[in-house]
Amino acid sequence: MKWIPIRLIIAVCIASLATVTSSPAQSRATFASVAERYDVLPGEVYRSINGWDGKLDFYLPVQGQNHPLIMFIHGGGWTQSSKEAEMLYILPYLQQGWAVANVEYRIASTAKAPTAVMDCRCAFDWIQRNATKFRIDPRKIVAAGISAGGHLALSVGTVEPMDGTADCFKSTAKPAAVINLFGPSDLTELISGPKSFPQAIEWFRGVERPDTVAELISPIRHLTSRTPPTLTVHGVDDEIIPHSQSVELHRKLTKLGVRNQLISLRSRGHGGFSALEWNRAYRHIITFVKRELRGAEGGTRTR
């Protein structure tokens, strides 16, 4: 969950805009034409609690109604980064003409685990409740995230509420699908033992009964046959989040009969894919999301 150089992100997004397309017309699209097709609504407040306002930025197609939406969650090991720092990862989704909500949440310096999980679930519920206002199809919201954001996207689709009094936990809806870019599914392995991760330890520092909390927010512990279809992209040589976690997630989802894919790539560390590997990943992601959105016509999943 270390920072990925911004120049690499830009290169990847430029390549993705050129290659991850669904029609010849889209393949000729430029940054300028994509920008002209969207309204940007920054700083929408989805949750206010203890003096903190949780905000998200909407990128909404100028025309049309009932748009599919990607709810994107940034990484940073639950301790750093921001929605602004990682917003270029949303470009391949904009190229498809989908709406995007780029979500912030409380990192460790503001609130420890499991707060970020609760924030992201609240963001999902808020988007659903306000879907008509923003011309979003509430049945076609996909939770997607990178690194720690991948864990949080998985959590939106799996983890049960821990604060039953919060308004944002009254909904039983789940995302139409989950896209997990090399995020962990089992936090118990990251807060102690030989595979512990310093940023995970920092996120849990001072938390009462950390092992219990880690289990509560480990998506792999909460899988059911109702878990949303899930696609995971993970580097086989990831030295921070073990690739074996994604292998086990894929195995358990398959056993439960949940539609899922694991895209295993060569990488230089945690998420350090080449441009070709990133393009391969996004081709799978776009295909997967389109298929699942067609399936979402039947209605919203519930817990």
C-alpha positions as YAML, in Angstrom:
chain: A
units: angstrom
residues:
- id: 1
  name: MET
  ca: [0.00, 0.00, 0.00]
- id: 2
  name: LYS
  ca: [2.92, 2.27, -0.72]
- id: 3
  name: TRP
  ca: [2.53, 5.24, -3.03]
- id: 4
  name: ILE
  ca: [2.60, 4.43, -6.75]
- id: 5
  name: PRO
  ca: [4.43, 7.10, -8.79]
- id: 6
  name: ILE
  ca: [2.00, 9.58, -10.32]
- id: 7
  name: ARG
  ca: [3.79, 9.43, -13.69]
- id: 8
  name: LEU
  ca: [3.04, 5.69, -13.82]
- id: 9
  name: ILE
  ca: [-0.61, 6.31, -13.04]
- id: 10
  name: ILE
  ca: [-0.82, 8.89, -15.82]
- id: 11
  name: ALA
  ca: [0.84, 6.56, -18.30]
- id: 12
  name: VAL
  ca: [-1.48, 3.74, -17.34]
- id: 13
  name: CYS
  ca: [-4.59, 5.89, -17.64]
- id: 14
  name: ILE
  ca: [-3.54, 7.26, -21.03]
- id: 15
  name: ALA
  ca: [-2.96, 3.72, -22.26]
- id: 16
  name: SER
  ca: [-6.23, 2.56, -20.75]
- id: 17
  name: LEU
  ca: [-8.18, 5.35, -22.40]
- id: 18
  name: ALA
  ca: [-6.77, 4.24, -25.73]
- id: 19
  name: THR
  ca: [-7.29, 0.49, -25.34]
- id: 20
  name: VAL
  ca: [-10.08, -0.23, -22.84]
- id: 21
  name: THR
  ca: [-13.02, 0.64, -25.04]
- id: 22
  name: SER
  ca: [-16.24, -0.84, -26.30]
- id: 23
  name: SER
  ca: [-16.51, 0.80, -29.73]
- id: 24
  name: PRO
  ca: [-14.36, 2.45, -32.43]
- id: 25
  name: ALA
  ca: [-15.88, 5.80, -31.52]
- id: 26
  name: GLN
  ca: [-14.72, 5.45, -27.93]
- id: 27
  name: SER
  ca: [-11.25, 4.46, -29.04]
- id: 28
  name: ARG
  ca: [-10.91, 7.88, -30.67]
- id: 29
  name: ALA
  ca: [-11.98, 9.71, -27.53]
- id: 30
  name: THR
  ca: [-9.52, 12.15, -25.98]
- id: 31
  name: PHE
  ca: [-9.16, 13.55, -22.49]
- id: 32
  name: ALA
  ca: [-10.93, 16.69, -23.71]
- id: 33
  name: SER
  ca: [-13.93, 14.83, -25.13]
- id: 34
  name: VAL
  ca: [-14.28, 12.76, -21.96]
- id: 35
  name: ALA
  ca: [-14.22, 15.95, -19.91]
- id: 36
  name: GLU
  ca: [-16.93, 17.52, -22.05]
- id: 37
  name: ARG
  ca: [-19.25, 14.59, -21.41]
- id: 38
  name: TYR
  ca: [-19.20, 14.93, -17.62]
- id: 39
  name: ASP
  ca: [-20.39, 17.21, -14.86]
- id: 40
  name: VAL
  ca: [-18.17, 17.21, -11.78]
- id: 41
  name: LEU
  ca: [-19.84, 17.72, -8.41]
- id: 42
  name: PRO
  ca: [-17.10, 17.86, -5.76]
- id: 43
  name: GLY
  ca: [-17.51, 17.72, -2.03]
- id: 44
  name: GLU
  ca: [-20.92, 16.08, -1.64]
- id: 45
  name: VAL
  ca: [-21.29, 15.25, 2.07]
- id: 46
  name: TYR
  ca: [-22.46, 11.69, 2.65]
- id: 47
  name: ARG
  ca: [-21.92, 11.49, 6.41]
- id: 48
  name: SER
  ca: [-21.35, 13.93, 9.29]
- id: 49
  name: ILE
  ca: [-20.15, 12.48, 12.57]
- id: 50
  name: ASN
  ca: [-18.11, 13.82, 15.50]
- id: 51
  name: GLY
  ca: [-17.25, 17.00, 13.63]
- id: 52
  name: TRP
  ca: [-16.07, 15.16, 10.53]
- id: 53
  name: ASP
  ca: [-17.76, 15.50, 7.15]
- id: 54
  name: GLY
  ca: [-17.31, 12.52, 4.85]
- id: 55
  name: LYS
  ca: [-17.26, 13.74, 1.27]
- id: 56
  name: LEU
  ca: [-17.32, 12.25, -2.19]
- id: 57
  name: ASP
  ca: [-16.86, 13.72, -5.65]
- id: 58
  name: PHE
  ca: [-19.37, 12.85, -8.37]
- id: 59
  name: TYR
  ca: [-18.44, 12.53, -12.03]
- id: 60
  name: LEU
  ca: [-21.79, 12.37, -13.80]
- id: 61
  name: PRO
  ca: [-22.55, 12.03, -17.51]
- id: 62
  name: VAL
  ca: [-24.07, 15.27, -18.77]
- id: 63
  name: GLN
  ca: [-26.84, 13.48, -20.62]
- id: 64
  name: GLY
  ca: [-29.11, 10.57, -19.86]
- id: 65
  name: GLN
  ca: [-30.67, 8.90, -16.83]
- id: 66
  name: ASN
  ca: [-30.18, 5.78, -14.69]
- id: 67
  name: HIS
  ca: [-26.42, 5.60, -15.16]
- id: 68
  name: PRO
  ca: [-24.30, 2.77, -13.76]
- id: 69
  name: LEU
  ca: [-21.93, 4.09, -11.11]
- id: 70
  name: ILE
  ca: [-18.51, 3.03, -9.91]
- id: 71
  name: MET
  ca: [-17.97, 3.89, -6.25]
- id: 72
  name: PHE
  ca: [-14.19, 4.20, -6.13]
- id: 73
  name: ILE
  ca: [-12.26, 3.94, -2.84]
- id: 74
  name: HIS
  ca: [-8.64, 5.06, -2.62]
- id: 75
  name: GLY
  ca: [-5.78, 3.12, -1.05]
- id: 76
  name: GLY
  ca: [-2.98, 4.18, 1.26]
- id: 77
  name: GLY
  ca: [-2.90, 1.48, 3.92]
- id: 78
  name: TRP
  ca: [-5.79, 3.07, 5.86]
- id: 79
  name: THR
  ca: [-3.22, 5.64, 7.06]
- id: 80
  name: GLN
  ca: [-2.54, 8.01, 4.16]
- id: 81
  name: SER
  ca: [-3.49, 9.21, 0.65]
- id: 82
  name: SER
  ca: [-6.81, 10.74, -0.40]
- id: 83
  name: LYS
  ca: [-9.49, 10.64, -3.05]
- id: 84
  name: GLU
  ca: [-7.77, 13.51, -4.83]
- id: 85
  name: ALA
  ca: [-4.36, 11.82, -4.88]
- id: 86
  name: GLU
  ca: [-5.71, 8.70, -6.58]
- id: 87
  name: MET
  ca: [-8.51, 10.10, -8.73]
- id: 88
  name: LEU
  ca: [-6.72, 9.25, -12.00]
- id: 89
  name: TYR
  ca: [-7.61, 5.60, -11.42]
- id: 90
  name: ILE
  ca: [-11.21, 6.48, -12.32]
- id: 91
  name: LEU
  ca: [-10.38, 7.48, -15.90]
- id: 92
  name: PRO
  ca: [-10.96, 4.04, -17.48]
- id: 93
  name: TYR
  ca: [-14.45, 4.04, -15.95]
- id: 94
  name: LEU
  ca: [-15.22, 7.49, -17.32]
- id: 95
  name: GLN
  ca: [-14.11, 6.28, -20.74]
- id: 96
  name: GLN
  ca: [-16.97, 3.77, -20.57]
- id: 97
  name: GLY
  ca: [-19.49, 6.52, -19.96]
- id: 98
  name: TRP
  ca: [-20.25, 5.36, -16.42]
- id: 99
  name: ALA
  ca: [-20.81, 7.67, -13.49]
- id: 100
  name: VAL
  ca: [-18.19, 7.64, -10.72]
- id: 101
  name: ALA
  ca: [-18.27, 8.59, -7.05]
- id: 102
  name: ASN
  ca: [-14.75, 9.09, -5.67]
- id: 103
  name: VAL
  ca: [-15.04, 8.52, -1.92]
- id: 104
  name: GLU
  ca: [-13.01, 9.71, 1.04]
- id: 105
  name: TYR
  ca: [-13.04, 8.07, 4.46]
- id: 106
  name: ARG
  ca: [-11.38, 8.57, 7.83]
- id: 107
  name: ILE
  ca: [-7.78, 7.39, 7.86]
- id: 108
  name: ALA
  ca: [-5.90, 6.29, 10.98]
- id: 109
  name: SER
  ca: [-4.80, 9.79, 12.02]
- id: 110
  name: THR
  ca: [-8.48, 10.73, 12.37]
- id: 111
  name: ALA
  ca: [-10.06, 7.45, 13.48]
- id: 112
  name: LYS
  ca: [-8.79, 3.91, 13.95]
- id: 113
  name: ALA
  ca: [-10.22, 0.65, 12.71]
- id: 114
  name: PRO
  ca: [-12.98, -0.20, 11.93]
- id: 115
  name: THR
  ca: [-14.15, 3.35, 11.15]
- id: 116
  name: ALA
  ca: [-13.12, 3.41, 7.48]
- id: 117
  name: VAL
  ca: [-15.27, 0.34, 6.84]
- id: 118
  name: MET
  ca: [-18.28, 2.04, 8.40]
- id: 119
  name: ASP
  ca: [-17.68, 5.23, 6.41]
- id: 120
  name: CYS
  ca: [-17.55, 3.41, 3.09]
- id: 121
  name: ARG
  ca: [-20.70, 1.44, 3.84]
- id: 122
  name: CYS
  ca: [-22.42, 4.73, 4.70]
- id: 123
  name: ALA
  ca: [-21.20, 6.24, 1.42]
- id: 124
  name: PHE
  ca: [-22.73, 3.33, -0.51]
- id: 125
  name: ASP
  ca: [-26.05, 3.66, 1.30]
- id: 126
  name: TRP
  ca: [-26.09, 7.45, 0.81]
- id: 127
  name: ILE
  ca: [-25.53, 7.07, -2.93]
- id: 128
  name: GLN
  ca: [-28.37, 4.56, -3.12]
- id: 129
  name: ARG
  ca: [-30.76, 6.82, -1.24]
- id: 130
  name: ASN
  ca: [-29.90, 9.76, -3.48]
- id: 131
  name: ALA
  ca: [-29.68, 7.85, -6.76]
- id: 132
  name: THR
  ca: [-32.66, 9.55, -8.39]
- id: 133
  name: LYS
  ca: [-31.31, 13.03, -7.60]
- id: 134
  name: PHE
  ca: [-28.01, 12.25, -9.33]
- id: 135
  name: ARG
  ca: [-29.52, 10.20, -12.20]
- id: 136
  name: ILE
  ca: [-27.95, 6.96, -10.94]
- id: 137
  name: ASP
  ca: [-29.46, 3.49, -11.27]
- id: 138
  name: PRO
  ca: [-29.46, 2.22, -7.65]
- id: 139
  name: ARG
  ca: [-29.31, -1.38, -8.92]
- id: 140
  name: LYS
  ca: [-26.07, -0.72, -10.79]
- id: 141
  name: ILE
  ca: [-23.63, 0.58, -8.20]
- id: 142
  name: VAL
  ca: [-20.26, -1.19, -8.27]
- id: 143
  name: ALA
  ca: [-17.85, -0.89, -5.32]
- id: 144
  name: ALA
  ca: [-14.24, -0.66, -6.52]
- id: 145
  name: GLY
  ca: [-11.02, 0.08, -4.70]
- id: 146
  name: ILE
  ca: [-7.27, -0.15, -4.81]
- id: 147
  name: SER
  ca: [-5.05, -1.66, -2.10]
- id: 148
  name: ALA
  ca: [-6.64, -0.69, 1.25]
- id: 149
  name: GLY
  ca: [-9.51, 0.61, -0.87]
- id: 150
  name: GLY
  ca: [-9.85, -2.88, -2.32]
- id: 151
  name: HIS
  ca: [-10.37, -4.21, 1.19]
- id: 152
  name: LEU
  ca: [-12.94, -1.50, 1.83]
- id: 153
  name: ALA
  ca: [-14.78, -2.27, -1.42]
- id: 154
  name: LEU
  ca: [-14.92, -5.94, -0.43]
- id: 155
  name: SER
  ca: [-16.19, -4.87, 2.99]
- id: 156
  name: VAL
  ca: [-19.04, -2.85, 1.50]
- id: 157
  name: GLY
  ca: [-20.32, -6.07, -0.05]
- id: 158
  name: THR
  ca: [-19.68, -8.45, 2.84]
- id: 159
  name: VAL
  ca: [-19.19, -6.98, 6.31]
- id: 160
  name: GLU
  ca: [-22.23, -6.69, 8.54]
- id: 161
  name: PRO
  ca: [-22.98, -3.40, 10.34]
- id: 162
  name: MET
  ca: [-21.19, -2.82, 13.63]
- id: 163
  name: ASP
  ca: [-23.26, 0.20, 14.63]
- id: 164
  name: GLY
  ca: [-26.91, -0.66, 14.21]
- id: 165
  name: THR
  ca: [-28.06, 2.78, 15.32]
- id: 166
  name: ALA
  ca: [-26.53, 4.62, 12.37]
- id: 167
  name: ASP
  ca: [-29.03, 5.63, 9.70]
- id: 168
  name: CYS
  ca: [-26.67, 4.51, 6.97]
- id: 169
  name: PHE
  ca: [-26.76, 0.93, 8.22]
- id: 170
  name: LYS
  ca: [-30.51, 0.47, 7.86]
- id: 171
  name: SER
  ca: [-30.29, -0.56, 4.22]
- id: 172
  name: THR
  ca: [-29.75, -4.22, 3.39]
- id: 173
  name: ALA
  ca: [-28.67, -3.57, -0.21]
- id: 174
  name: LYS
  ca: [-25.35, -4.72, -1.65]
- id: 175
  name: PRO
  ca: [-23.35, -3.53, -4.64]
- id: 176
  name: ALA
  ca: [-24.05, -5.05, -8.02]
- id: 177
  name: ALA
  ca: [-20.39, -6.15, -8.07]
- id: 178
  name: VAL
  ca: [-17.04, -5.57, -6.37]
- id: 179
  name: ILE
  ca: [-13.70, -4.76, -8.01]
- id: 180
  name: ASN
  ca: [-10.73, -5.41, -5.73]
- id: 181
  name: LEU
  ca: [-7.34, -4.20, -6.92]
- id: 182
  name: PHE
  ca: [-4.80, -6.08, -4.75]
- id: 183
  name: GLY
  ca: [-6.55, -5.40, -1.46]
- id: 184
  name: PRO
  ca: [-6.45, -7.79, 1.52]
- id: 185
  name: SER
  ca: [-9.40, -9.95, 2.45]
- id: 186
  name: ASP
  ca: [-8.04, -11.23, 5.80]
- id: 187
  name: LEU
  ca: [-6.79, -8.55, 8.20]
- id: 188
  name: THR
  ca: [-6.01, -10.99, 11.01]
- id: 189
  name: GLU
  ca: [-2.94, -12.03, 9.02]
- id: 190
  name: LEU
  ca: [-1.74, -8.42, 8.71]
- id: 191
  name: ILE
  ca: [-1.88, -7.22, 12.31]
- id: 192
  name: SER
  ca: [0.26, -9.97, 13.86]
- id: 193
  name: GLY
  ca: [2.54, -12.80, 12.89]
- id: 194
  name: PRO
  ca: [5.16, -13.20, 10.16]
- id: 195
  name: LYS
  ca: [3.05, -11.46, 7.48]
- id: 196
  name: SER
  ca: [2.15, -8.41, 9.55]
- id: 197
  name: PHE
  ca: [2.04, -5.05, 7.78]
- id: 198
  name: PRO
  ca: [3.12, -1.82, 9.58]
- id: 199
  name: GLN
  ca: [0.26, 0.30, 8.23]
- id: 200
  name: ALA
  ca: [-2.31, -2.27, 9.27]
- id: 201
  name: ILE
  ca: [-0.74, -2.35, 12.73]
- id: 202
  name: GLU
  ca: [-0.96, 1.46, 12.86]
- id: 203
  name: TRP
  ca: [-4.62, 1.40, 11.86]
- id: 204
  name: PHE
  ca: [-5.37, -0.96, 14.77]
- id: 205
  name: ARG
  ca: [-3.13, 0.73, 17.37]
- id: 206
  name: GLY
  ca: [-5.15, 1.43, 20.49]
- id: 207
  name: VAL
  ca: [-8.15, -0.58, 19.33]
- id: 208
  name: GLU
  ca: [-9.71, -2.76, 22.03]
- id: 209
  name: ARG
  ca: [-9.67, -6.49, 21.19]
- id: 210
  name: PRO
  ca: [-7.90, -5.94, 17.85]
- id: 211
  name: ASP
  ca: [-8.08, -9.61, 16.89]
- id: 212
  name: THR
  ca: [-11.86, -9.60, 17.25]
- id: 213
  name: VAL
  ca: [-12.21, -6.37, 15.29]
- id: 214
  name: ALA
  ca: [-9.91, -7.71, 12.57]
- id: 215
  name: GLU
  ca: [-12.17, -10.73, 12.19]
- id: 216
  name: LEU
  ca: [-15.26, -8.52, 12.02]
- id: 217
  name: ILE
  ca: [-13.84, -6.52, 9.11]
- id: 218
  name: SER
  ca: [-12.11, -9.33, 7.23]
- id: 219
  name: PRO
  ca: [-14.31, -9.91, 4.17]
- id: 220
  name: ILE
  ca: [-13.19, -13.52, 3.76]
- id: 221
  name: ARG
  ca: [-14.83, -14.30, 7.12]
- id: 222
  name: HIS
  ca: [-18.24, -13.08, 5.92]
- id: 223
  name: LEU
  ca: [-18.71, -14.65, 2.50]
- id: 224
  name: THR
  ca: [-22.08, -16.18, 1.63]
- id: 225
  name: SER
  ca: [-23.87, -17.26, -1.50]
- id: 226
  name: ARG
  ca: [-25.30, -13.70, -1.55]
- id: 227
  name: THR
  ca: [-21.88, -12.06, -1.76]
- id: 228
  name: PRO
  ca: [-21.77, -9.77, -4.82]
- id: 229
  name: PRO
  ca: [-19.89, -10.98, -7.90]
- id: 230
  name: THR
  ca: [-16.24, -10.12, -7.32]
- id: 231
  name: LEU
  ca: [-13.21, -9.55, -9.51]
- id: 232
  name: THR
  ca: [-9.77, -9.39, -7.91]
- id: 233
  name: VAL
  ca: [-6.53, -8.28, -9.54]
- id: 234
  name: HIS
  ca: [-3.37, -9.22, -7.64]
- id: 235
  name: GLY
  ca: [0.35, -9.48, -8.32]
- id: 236
  name: VAL
  ca: [1.83, -12.91, -7.67]
- id: 237
  name: ASP
  ca: [4.98, -11.31, -6.26]
- id: 238
  name: ASP
  ca: [3.24, -8.81, -3.98]
- id: 239
  name: GLU
  ca: [5.47, -8.42, -0.92]
- id: 240
  name: ILE
  ca: [2.92, -6.49, 1.17]
- id: 241
  name: ILE
  ca: [-0.44, -8.18, 0.69]
- id: 242
  name: PRO
  ca: [0.07, -11.90, 0.08]
- id: 243
  name: HIS
  ca: [-1.25, -13.12, -3.26]
- id: 244
  name: SER
  ca: [-2.35, -16.23, -1.36]
- id: 245
  name: GLN
  ca: [-5.14, -14.16, 0.25]
- id: 246
  name: SER
  ca: [-6.71, -13.52, -3.15]
- id: 247
  name: VAL
  ca: [-6.27, -17.16, -4.13]
- id: 248
  name: GLU
  ca: [-8.16, -18.23, -1.01]
- id: 249
  name: LEU
  ca: [-10.84, -15.58, -1.59]
- id: 250
  name: HIS
  ca: [-11.33, -16.89, -5.12]
- id: 251
  name: ARG
  ca: [-11.49, -20.48, -3.88]
- id: 252
  name: LYS
  ca: [-14.13, -19.75, -1.25]
- id: 253
  name: LEU
  ca: [-16.27, -17.61, -3.52]
- id: 254
  name: THR
  ca: [-16.22, -20.32, -6.16]
- id: 255
  name: LYS
  ca: [-17.20, -22.96, -3.60]
- id: 256
  name: LEU
  ca: [-20.15, -20.78, -2.56]
- id: 257
  name: GLY
  ca: [-21.27, -20.45, -6.17]
- id: 258
  name: VAL
  ca: [-20.51, -16.71, -6.36]
- id: 259
  name: ARG
  ca: [-19.44, -15.47, -9.78]
- id: 260
  name: ASN
  ca: [-15.87, -14.27, -9.44]
- id: 261
  name: GLN
  ca: [-12.54, -13.92, -11.19]
- id: 262
  name: LEU
  ca: [-8.95, -13.74, -10.00]
- id: 263
  name: ILE
  ca: [-6.58, -12.02, -12.41]
- id: 264
  name: SER
  ca: [-3.03, -12.87, -11.31]
- id: 265
  name: LEU
  ca: [-0.36, -10.63, -12.83]
- id: 266
  name: ARG
  ca: [3.37, -10.28, -12.67]
- id: 267
  name: SER
  ca: [4.31, -7.22, -10.66]
- id: 268
  name: ARG
  ca: [7.21, -5.31, -9.27]
- id: 269
  name: GLY
  ca: [6.01, -5.38, -5.71]
- id: 270
  name: HIS
  ca: [2.61, -4.15, -4.52]
- id: 271
  name: GLY
  ca: [0.67, -3.08, -7.59]
- id: 272
  name: GLY
  ca: [3.77, -2.33, -9.64]
- id: 273
  name: PHE
  ca: [2.35, -3.63, -12.90]
- id: 274
  name: SER
  ca: [3.64, -2.72, -16.33]
- id: 275
  name: ALA
  ca: [1.42, -0.71, -18.66]
- id: 276
  name: LEU
  ca: [0.62, -3.90, -20.56]
- id: 277
  name: GLU
  ca: [-0.40, -5.67, -17.36]
- id: 278
  name: TRP
  ca: [-2.57, -2.73, -16.29]
- id: 279
  name: ASN
  ca: [-4.26, -2.78, -19.68]
- id: 280
  name: ARG
  ca: [-4.90, -6.49, -19.31]
- id: 281
  name: ALA
  ca: [-6.39, -5.89, -15.87]
- id: 282
  name: TYR
  ca: [-8.72, -3.14, -17.08]
- id: 283
  name: ARG
  ca: [-9.90, -5.20, -20.04]
- id: 284
  name: HIS
  ca: [-10.99, -7.90, -17.60]
- id: 285
  name: ILE
  ca: [-12.55, -5.34, -15.26]
- id: 286
  name: ILE
  ca: [-14.59, -3.62, -17.97]
- id: 287
  name: THR
  ca: [-15.83, -6.94, -19.37]
- id: 288
  name: PHE
  ca: [-16.72, -8.21, -15.89]
- id: 289
  name: VAL
  ca: [-18.58, -5.06, -14.89]
- id: 290
  name: LYS
  ca: [-20.58, -4.93, -18.12]
- id: 291
  name: ARG
  ca: [-21.66, -8.54, -17.67]
- id: 292
  name: GLU
  ca: [-22.70, -8.03, -14.05]
- id: 293
  name: LEU
  ca: [-24.54, -4.80, -14.80]
- id: 294
  name: ARG
  ca: [-26.63, -6.67, -17.35]
- id: 295
  name: GLY
  ca: [-27.48, -9.13, -14.58]
- id: 296
  name: ALA
  ca: [-28.38, -6.27, -12.24]
- id: 297
  name: GLU
  ca: [-31.48, -5.51, -14.32]
- id: 298
  name: GLY
  ca: [-33.32, -7.98, -12.11]
- id: 299
  name: GLY
  ca: [-33.04, -5.88, -8.98]
- id: 300
  name: THR
  ca: [-30.83, -5.02, -6.01]
- id: 301
  name: ARG
  ca: [-29.19, -7.73, -3.93]
- id: 302
  name: THR
  ca: [-29.85, -7.74, -0.22]
- id: 303
  name: ARG
  ca: [-27.97, -9.15, 2.71]
...
